[in-house]
Short mmCIF file of C-alpha atoms and ligand atoms in Angstrom, two decimals:
data_model
loop_
_atom_site.label_atom_id
_atom_site.label_comp_id
_atom_site.label_asym_id
_atom_site.label_seq_id
_atom_site.Cartn_x
_atom_site.Cartn_y
_atom_site.Cartn_z
CA UNK A 169 1.86 8.62 36.77
CA UNK A 170 -0.02 8.15 33.47
CA UNK A 171 1.96 6.54 30.66
CA UNK A 172 1.23 6.85 26.95
CA UNK A 173 2.84 5.36 23.88
CA UNK A 174 3.00 6.86 20.39
CA UNK A 175 3.75 5.02 17.13
CA UNK A 176 4.11 6.05 13.48
CA UNK A 177 2.95 3.55 10.83
CA UNK A 178 2.61 3.37 7.04
CA UNK A 179 4.58 5.47 4.55
CA UNK A 180 6.34 8.41 6.18
CA UNK A 181 5.15 11.99 5.61
CA UNK A 182 6.77 15.34 6.43
CA UNK A 183 5.27 16.46 9.76
CA UNK A 184 5.45 13.16 11.66
CA UNK A 185 8.18 14.52 13.90
CA UNK A 186 6.10 17.62 14.60
CA UNK A 187 3.29 15.35 15.89
CA UNK A 188 5.78 13.51 18.12
CA UNK A 189 7.07 16.89 19.34
CA UNK A 190 3.60 18.19 20.21
CA UNK A 191 2.45 14.95 21.86
CA UNK A 192 5.62 14.73 23.94
CA UNK A 193 5.55 18.34 25.08
CA UNK A 194 1.85 18.55 25.88
CA UNK A 195 1.70 15.14 27.59
CA UNK A 196 4.80 16.03 29.63
CA UNK A 197 3.11 19.26 30.79
CA UNK A 198 0.31 17.12 32.20
CA UNK A 199 2.85 15.10 34.16
CA UNK A 200 2.55 12.00 31.94
CA UNK A 201 5.34 9.67 30.87
CA UNK A 202 5.73 9.29 27.10
CA UNK A 203 7.20 6.39 25.10
CA UNK A 204 7.71 5.99 21.36
CA UNK A 205 7.28 2.56 19.76
CA UNK A 206 9.82 2.02 16.99
CA UNK A 207 8.66 1.00 13.50
CA UNK A 208 4.93 0.89 14.14
CA UNK A 209 4.18 -1.79 16.76
CA UNK A 210 7.73 -3.13 17.12
CA UNK A 211 8.21 -1.39 20.46
CA UNK A 212 5.07 -3.01 21.80
CA UNK A 213 6.25 -6.42 20.64
CA UNK A 214 9.68 -5.99 22.12
CA UNK A 215 10.00 -3.38 24.90
CA UNK A 216 13.70 -2.93 24.03
CA UNK A 217 12.35 -1.12 20.99
CA UNK A 218 10.56 1.51 23.08
CA UNK A 219 12.13 4.94 23.39
CA UNK A 220 11.49 7.21 26.35
CA UNK A 221 10.48 10.62 24.96
CA UNK A 222 11.13 13.80 26.89
CA UNK A 223 10.99 17.49 25.90
CA UNK A 224 14.82 17.48 25.67
CA UNK A 225 14.79 14.43 23.39
CA UNK A 226 12.38 16.03 20.90
CA UNK A 227 13.67 19.59 21.14
CA UNK A 228 15.18 19.75 17.62
CA UNK A 229 12.99 17.34 15.68
CA UNK A 230 10.11 19.57 14.54
CA UNK A 231 11.65 20.68 11.20
CA UNK A 232 12.98 17.22 10.33
CA UNK A 233 11.42 15.06 7.61
CA UNK A 234 10.72 11.36 8.27
CA UNK A 235 10.04 10.06 11.76
CA UNK A 236 12.52 9.56 14.58
CA UNK A 237 10.54 6.42 15.50
CA UNK A 238 10.80 4.78 12.08
CA UNK A 239 7.80 3.43 10.21
CA UNK A 240 6.66 0.47 8.16
CA UNK A 241 3.88 -0.41 5.76
CA UNK A 242 4.58 -4.13 6.01
CA UNK A 243 3.69 -4.80 9.60
CA UNK A 244 0.06 -5.72 10.21
CA UNK A 245 0.35 -7.32 13.68
CA UNK A 246 -2.90 -9.26 13.12
CA UNK A 247 -1.37 -11.06 10.14
CA UNK A 248 2.40 -10.80 10.23
CA UNK A 249 4.19 -12.95 7.65
CA UNK A 250 7.39 -14.45 9.06
CA UNK A 251 9.85 -16.88 7.57
CA UNK A 252 10.42 -20.01 9.68
CA UNK A 253 13.68 -22.00 9.89
CA UNK A 254 12.64 -24.14 6.92
CA UNK A 255 12.31 -20.99 4.82
CA UNK A 256 8.50 -21.24 4.73
CA UNK A 257 6.29 -18.20 5.20
CA UNK A 258 3.89 -18.37 8.13
CA UNK A 259 1.32 -15.76 9.05
CA UNK A 260 1.21 -15.01 12.75
CA UNK A 261 -1.29 -13.04 14.80
CA UNK A 262 0.84 -11.02 17.24
CA UNK A 263 -1.97 -8.84 18.55
CA UNK A 264 -2.36 -10.66 21.90
CA UNK A 265 1.37 -10.40 22.58
CA UNK A 266 1.18 -6.66 21.89
CA UNK A 267 -1.81 -6.28 24.22
CA UNK A 268 -0.07 -8.19 27.00
CA UNK A 269 2.96 -5.89 26.76
CA UNK A 270 0.74 -2.82 26.54
CA UNK A 271 -0.99 -3.75 29.82
CA UNK A 272 2.13 -5.02 31.58
CA UNK A 273 3.95 -1.77 30.83
CA UNK A 274 1.01 0.17 32.25
CA UNK A 275 0.09 2.33 29.25
CA UNK A 276 -3.26 4.05 29.43
CA UNK A 277 -3.36 5.20 25.82
CA UNK A 278 -1.78 4.54 22.42
CA UNK A 279 -1.57 7.42 19.96
CA UNK A 280 -1.34 5.79 16.52
CA UNK A 281 -0.20 8.12 13.76
CA UNK A 282 -0.86 6.64 10.32
CA UNK A 283 -2.74 6.43 7.06
CA UNK A 284 -5.82 4.34 6.31
CA UNK A 285 -4.03 0.98 6.79
CA UNK A 286 -2.52 1.90 10.18
CA UNK A 287 -5.77 3.49 11.34
CA UNK A 288 -7.69 0.33 10.45
CA UNK A 289 -5.25 -1.71 12.51
CA UNK A 290 -5.63 0.78 15.40
CA UNK A 291 -9.41 0.42 15.15
CA UNK A 292 -9.12 -3.39 15.32
CA UNK A 293 -6.96 -3.10 18.44
CA UNK A 294 -9.63 -0.86 19.99
CA UNK A 295 -12.65 -3.01 19.13
CA UNK A 296 -11.22 -6.53 19.25
CA UNK A 297 -8.61 -6.20 21.98
CA UNK A 298 -9.82 -3.26 24.06
CA UNK A 299 -6.77 -1.06 23.49
CA UNK A 300 -7.45 2.62 24.28
CA UNK A 301 -6.36 4.10 20.96
CA UNK A 302 -6.40 7.59 19.47
CA UNK A 303 -5.67 7.97 15.76
CA UNK A 304 -3.80 10.81 14.07
CA UNK A 305 -4.18 10.89 10.27
CA UNK A 306 -1.16 11.29 8.03
CA UNK A 307 -0.57 10.87 4.34
CA UNK A 308 0.96 12.92 1.58
CA UNK A 309 -1.94 11.70 -0.60
CA UNK A 310 -4.56 13.78 1.29
CA UNK A 311 -7.10 11.09 0.49
CA UNK A 312 -8.81 10.58 3.87
CA UNK A 313 -12.42 11.64 3.68
CA UNK A 314 -12.77 12.25 7.42
CA UNK A 315 -10.32 15.14 7.64
CA UNK A 316 -10.14 18.24 5.46
CA UNK A 317 -6.38 17.94 5.25
CA UNK A 318 -3.58 15.59 6.22
CA UNK A 319 -0.08 16.86 6.95
CA UNK A 320 2.63 15.99 4.45
CA UNK A 321 0.41 16.90 1.51
CA UNK A 322 1.39 20.56 1.38
CA UNK A 323 5.10 19.67 1.45
CA UNK A 324 4.66 17.04 -1.28
CA UNK A 325 2.80 19.53 -3.48
CA UNK A 326 5.50 22.17 -2.94
CA UNK A 327 8.22 19.69 -3.88
CA UNK A 328 6.35 18.61 -7.02
CA UNK A 329 5.62 22.23 -8.01
CA UNK A 330 9.28 23.16 -7.64
CA UNK A 331 10.24 20.20 -9.84
CA UNK A 332 7.75 21.33 -12.52
CA UNK A 333 9.13 24.88 -12.40
CA UNK A 334 12.58 23.47 -13.11
CA UNK A 335 11.39 21.28 -15.96
CA UNK A 336 9.97 24.17 -17.99
CA UNK A 337 13.37 25.53 -19.02
CA UNK A 338 14.84 22.20 -20.10
CA UNK A 339 11.63 21.20 -21.93
CA UNK A 340 11.65 24.56 -23.72
CA UNK A 341 15.33 24.40 -24.65
CA UNK A 342 14.89 21.01 -26.34
CA UNK A 343 11.35 21.36 -27.76
CA UNK A 344 10.37 18.41 -25.63
CA UNK A 345 7.38 16.94 -23.92
CA UNK A 346 8.15 16.17 -20.29
CA UNK A 347 5.87 13.68 -18.58
CA UNK A 348 6.06 13.78 -14.79
CA UNK A 349 4.53 11.01 -12.67
CA UNK A 350 3.58 12.01 -9.14
CA UNK A 351 2.30 10.02 -6.15
CA UNK A 352 -1.20 10.04 -4.67
CA UNK A 353 -2.54 6.46 -4.99
CA UNK A 354 -6.14 6.50 -6.24
CA UNK A 355 -6.63 10.24 -5.76
CA UNK A 356 -5.37 13.05 -7.94
CA UNK A 357 -4.77 15.71 -5.28
CA UNK A 358 -1.00 16.01 -5.65
CA UNK A 359 -1.19 15.98 -9.48
CA UNK A 360 -3.97 18.55 -9.54
CA UNK A 361 -2.47 21.03 -7.06
CA UNK A 362 1.11 20.78 -8.32
CA UNK A 363 0.00 20.66 -11.96
CA UNK A 364 -2.00 23.88 -11.73
CA UNK A 365 0.65 25.70 -9.70
CA UNK A 366 3.51 24.39 -11.83
CA UNK A 367 2.02 25.50 -15.16
CA UNK A 368 1.25 22.06 -16.63
CA UNK A 369 -0.41 21.78 -20.04
CA UNK A 370 -2.01 18.44 -19.21
CA UNK A 371 -2.98 16.88 -15.86
CA UNK A 372 -4.10 13.26 -15.74
CA UNK A 373 -5.84 12.10 -12.55
CA UNK A 374 -7.54 8.86 -11.47
CA UNK A 375 -10.90 10.64 -11.19
CA UNK A 376 -10.96 11.42 -14.96
CA UNK A 377 -10.08 8.48 -17.25
CA UNK A 378 -8.17 10.00 -20.15
CA UNK A 379 -8.11 9.58 -23.90
CA UNK A 380 -4.51 9.63 -25.15
CA UNK A 381 -5.62 11.12 -28.49
CA UNK A 382 -7.08 14.11 -26.65
CA UNK A 383 -3.79 14.50 -24.78
CA UNK A 384 -1.81 14.42 -28.03
CA UNK A 385 -4.18 16.91 -29.67
CA UNK A 386 -3.54 19.34 -26.82
CA UNK A 387 0.24 18.90 -27.22
CA UNK A 388 0.03 19.49 -30.97
CA UNK A 389 -2.21 22.52 -30.41
CA UNK A 390 0.53 24.11 -28.30
CA UNK A 391 2.45 24.70 -31.53
CA UNK A 392 -0.37 26.80 -32.96
CA UNK A 393 0.31 29.13 -30.07
CA UNK A 394 4.07 29.08 -30.72
CA UNK A 395 4.72 26.90 -27.71
CA UNK A 396 7.14 24.20 -28.73
CA UNK A 397 7.13 22.18 -25.52
CA UNK A 398 4.67 20.71 -23.07
CA UNK A 399 4.52 19.59 -19.46
CA UNK A 400 2.27 16.64 -18.66
CA UNK A 401 1.60 15.71 -15.00
CA UNK A 402 0.31 12.20 -14.42
CA UNK A 403 -0.96 10.88 -11.10
CA UNK A 404 0.37 7.37 -10.46
CA UNK A 405 -3.21 6.07 -10.22
CA UNK A 406 -4.41 7.66 -13.50
CA UNK A 407 -5.93 5.33 -16.09
CA UNK A 408 -6.54 5.65 -19.82
CA UNK A 409 -10.17 5.11 -20.82
CA UNK A 410 -10.78 1.38 -21.02
CA UNK A 411 -7.88 0.41 -18.69
CA UNK A 412 -9.29 -1.95 -16.08
CA UNK A 413 -6.75 -1.16 -13.40
CA UNK A 414 -3.97 1.27 -12.67
CA UNK A 415 -0.44 0.40 -13.79
CA UNK A 416 1.47 -1.31 -10.97
CA UNK A 417 5.02 -2.42 -10.31
CA UNK A 418 5.82 -5.97 -9.32
CA UNK A 419 6.57 -6.19 -5.64
CA UNK A 420 7.86 -9.16 -3.71
CA UNK A 421 7.95 -7.33 -0.39
CA UNK A 422 6.83 -9.66 2.35
CA UNK A 423 3.73 -8.44 4.19
CA UNK A 424 3.12 -5.44 1.96
CA UNK A 425 -0.50 -4.47 2.42
CA UNK A 426 -1.11 -2.62 -0.84
CA UNK A 427 -0.08 -2.69 -4.48
CA UNK A 428 2.84 -0.58 -5.56
CA UNK A 429 1.55 1.84 -8.19
CA UNK A 430 3.87 3.18 -10.86
CA UNK A 431 4.59 3.14 -14.57
CA UNK A 432 1.71 5.12 -16.05
CA UNK A 433 4.05 8.10 -16.69
CA UNK A 434 6.22 6.00 -19.01
CA UNK A 435 3.10 4.53 -20.68
CA UNK A 436 1.84 8.06 -21.44
CA UNK A 437 5.29 9.20 -22.65
CA UNK A 438 5.61 6.23 -25.02
CA UNK A 439 2.22 6.91 -26.56
CA UNK A 440 2.90 10.64 -26.94
CA UNK A 441 6.23 9.84 -28.63
CA UNK A 442 4.52 7.44 -31.03
CA UNK A 443 1.46 9.54 -31.78
CA UNK A 444 3.04 13.00 -32.05
CA UNK A 445 6.58 12.15 -33.10
CA UNK A 446 7.86 14.59 -30.48
CA UNK A 447 10.90 14.12 -28.34
CA UNK A 448 9.41 12.96 -25.06
CA UNK A 449 10.95 12.15 -21.70
CA UNK A 450 9.32 10.80 -18.58
CA UNK A 451 10.40 11.03 -14.99
CA UNK A 452 8.95 9.81 -11.74
CA UNK A 453 9.24 12.10 -8.74
CA UNK A 454 8.66 9.16 -6.40
CA UNK A 455 9.83 9.37 -2.82
CA UNK A 456 11.32 12.83 -3.26
CA UNK A 457 7.76 13.94 -2.53
CA UNK A 458 7.87 12.29 0.88
CA UNK A 459 11.17 13.81 1.95
CA UNK A 460 12.41 17.08 3.33
CA UNK A 461 11.40 19.50 5.99
CA UNK A 462 7.63 20.03 6.41
CA UNK A 463 6.25 23.35 5.17
CA UNK A 464 4.90 25.80 7.76
CA UNK A 465 1.36 24.65 6.94
CA UNK A 466 2.22 20.98 7.54
CA UNK A 467 4.14 21.73 10.75
CA UNK A 468 1.29 23.72 12.18
CA UNK A 469 -1.30 21.11 11.22
CA UNK A 470 0.86 18.29 12.64
CA UNK A 471 1.41 20.22 15.89
CA UNK A 472 -2.33 20.88 16.18
CA UNK A 473 -3.11 17.19 15.56
CA UNK A 474 -0.60 16.21 18.26
CA UNK A 475 -2.02 18.70 20.77
CA UNK A 476 -5.61 17.64 20.04
CA UNK A 477 -4.70 13.94 20.37
CA UNK A 478 -3.39 14.54 23.89
CA UNK A 479 -6.54 16.50 24.79
CA UNK A 480 -8.59 13.57 23.52
CA UNK A 481 -6.50 11.18 25.62
CA UNK A 482 -7.20 13.30 28.68
CA UNK A 483 -10.94 13.09 27.93
CA UNK A 484 -10.57 9.32 27.26
CA UNK A 485 -12.08 9.76 23.80
CA UNK A 486 -10.65 6.45 22.63
CA UNK A 487 -11.27 4.67 19.32
CA UNK A 488 -11.47 8.13 17.75
CA UNK A 489 -9.29 10.02 15.31
CA UNK A 490 -8.41 13.68 15.37
CA UNK A 491 -9.56 15.48 12.22
CA UNK A 492 -9.37 18.99 10.82
CA UNK A 493 -12.79 20.61 10.55
CA UNK A 494 -11.81 24.19 9.88
CA UNK A 495 -11.30 26.21 11.98
CA UNK A 496 -11.21 23.56 14.72
CA UNK A 497 -10.23 20.02 15.42
CA UNK A 498 -12.87 17.31 15.70
CA UNK A 499 -12.90 13.79 17.15
CA UNK A 500 -14.25 11.29 14.60
CA UNK A 501 -15.00 7.65 15.51
CA UNK A 502 -12.25 5.51 13.93
CA UNK A 503 -14.91 3.23 12.40
CA UNK A 504 -16.09 6.18 10.34
CA UNK A 505 -12.67 7.68 9.76
CA UNK A 506 -11.25 4.65 7.98
CA UNK A 507 -14.19 4.23 5.62
CA UNK A 508 -14.11 6.93 2.96
CA UNK A 509 -11.46 7.98 0.45
CA UNK A 510 -11.45 11.62 -0.59
CA UNK A 511 -11.48 12.08 -4.36
CA UNK A 512 -11.01 15.17 -6.47
CA UNK A 513 -14.41 16.74 -7.17
CA UNK A 514 -14.61 16.98 -10.93
CA UNK A 515 -16.88 20.01 -10.78
CA UNK A 516 -14.89 21.85 -8.13
CA UNK A 517 -13.76 25.43 -8.51
CA UNK A 518 -10.14 24.25 -8.68
CA UNK A 519 -10.86 22.06 -11.67
CA UNK A 520 -12.94 24.69 -13.40
CA UNK A 521 -10.14 27.22 -12.93
CA UNK A 522 -7.65 24.73 -14.36
CA UNK A 523 -9.81 24.21 -17.45
CA UNK A 524 -10.31 27.97 -17.83
CA UNK A 525 -6.57 28.58 -17.89
CA UNK A 526 -6.24 26.00 -20.65
CA UNK A 527 -5.20 22.85 -18.80
CA UNK A 528 -6.35 19.63 -20.48
CA UNK A 529 -7.48 16.62 -18.41
CA UNK A 530 -7.50 14.20 -21.31
CA UNK A 531 -11.28 14.09 -21.51
CA UNK A 532 -13.41 15.77 -24.12
CA UNK A 533 -14.66 18.62 -21.87
O1 LIG B 56 0.59 6.67 0.60
C1 LIG B 56 1.79 7.37 0.39
C2 LIG B 56 2.53 6.84 -0.79
O2 LIG B 56 3.68 7.65 -0.97
C3 LIG B 56 1.71 6.75 -2.09
O3 LIG B 56 1.55 8.00 -2.70
C4 LIG B 56 2.54 5.74 -2.87
O4 LIG B 56 1.74 5.06 -3.80
C5 LIG B 56 3.03 4.81 -1.81
O5 LIG B 56 2.98 5.51 -0.58
C6 LIG B 56 4.45 4.30 -2.04
O6 LIG B 56 4.74 3.34 -1.10
P1 LIG B 56 6.20 2.85 -0.76
O7 LIG B 56 6.83 3.85 0.16
O8 LIG B 56 5.99 1.55 -0.10
O9 LIG B 56 6.96 2.74 -2.04
#
């Protein structure tokens, strides 16, 4: 009997459980045995951390946020920092141990669900260690070039839009400027989509460095149109013109593979307060955007990714990632898939529409 293992790595995203559901059900139909590795590769390091997945076990998980397997963005098995007895940090390469377990347990394929970091690790396992890997892309940021969409994004945008809808009434009641920081790393997809749909006055995205004076002018201009409040959406990776790098939080998390963005919302709010004299509040939506039940769109996409991954396993299309190429699914070599980041096109129809309905991007256009 063929045995496969599935893992979920990186930040969680609504829809992960739908992938697990689809992989389990379609692999089971083929007579395969399915295992889930807890917290990324932990189950492959320690087989006690493997869960046997059956259709009964996954029956109710499709609408649940998060991942029943757990996830981590601090666990690169090729360079795992561990504290020794003397309290010193050592970096260990655990990849051979993982490969030994993978072979000993008789797996013929690993379905790795993750963002760019996890997919890069999966690609290294395929090329350097010979692991038969299939990647499934996930991220609420929607910033992977190789696929038209990632699941989790639609849910995150819906959550952010709902939050913006709610902020209008309180901003209006108090004549306030509300600055809302949203996630998205170095891409402005969440800010752009939620900002347009949530009626923002200003949207600041990493793709368009902004001038704070232009932002303040737009806020002041609102008054000429008898609008005494304003909603400003700021992507966490947005930068003012002249800023060398995005605003980050200090993080002492051991083994974290990327910087923790955050703080630009408060920076923008402070400057608006100073330059316009208006009552201004900032809030960060943060991990709210990663939680909750996946939207229908995300569920369907996640299910389709899971189904396609199992079809690719059957065809032994390893070292590839499943990608959405509307209306179908495509298999993209992982080497290619991990390369490009998808940025907001500054001349896209979406952006033009936003400008035409009066949204300011903090530039002089
Ligand atoms: O990549 C998903 C994401 O939510 C980013 O939008 C955000 O910058 C980051 O993860 C937050 O990471 P963490 O969950 O480690 O705080």
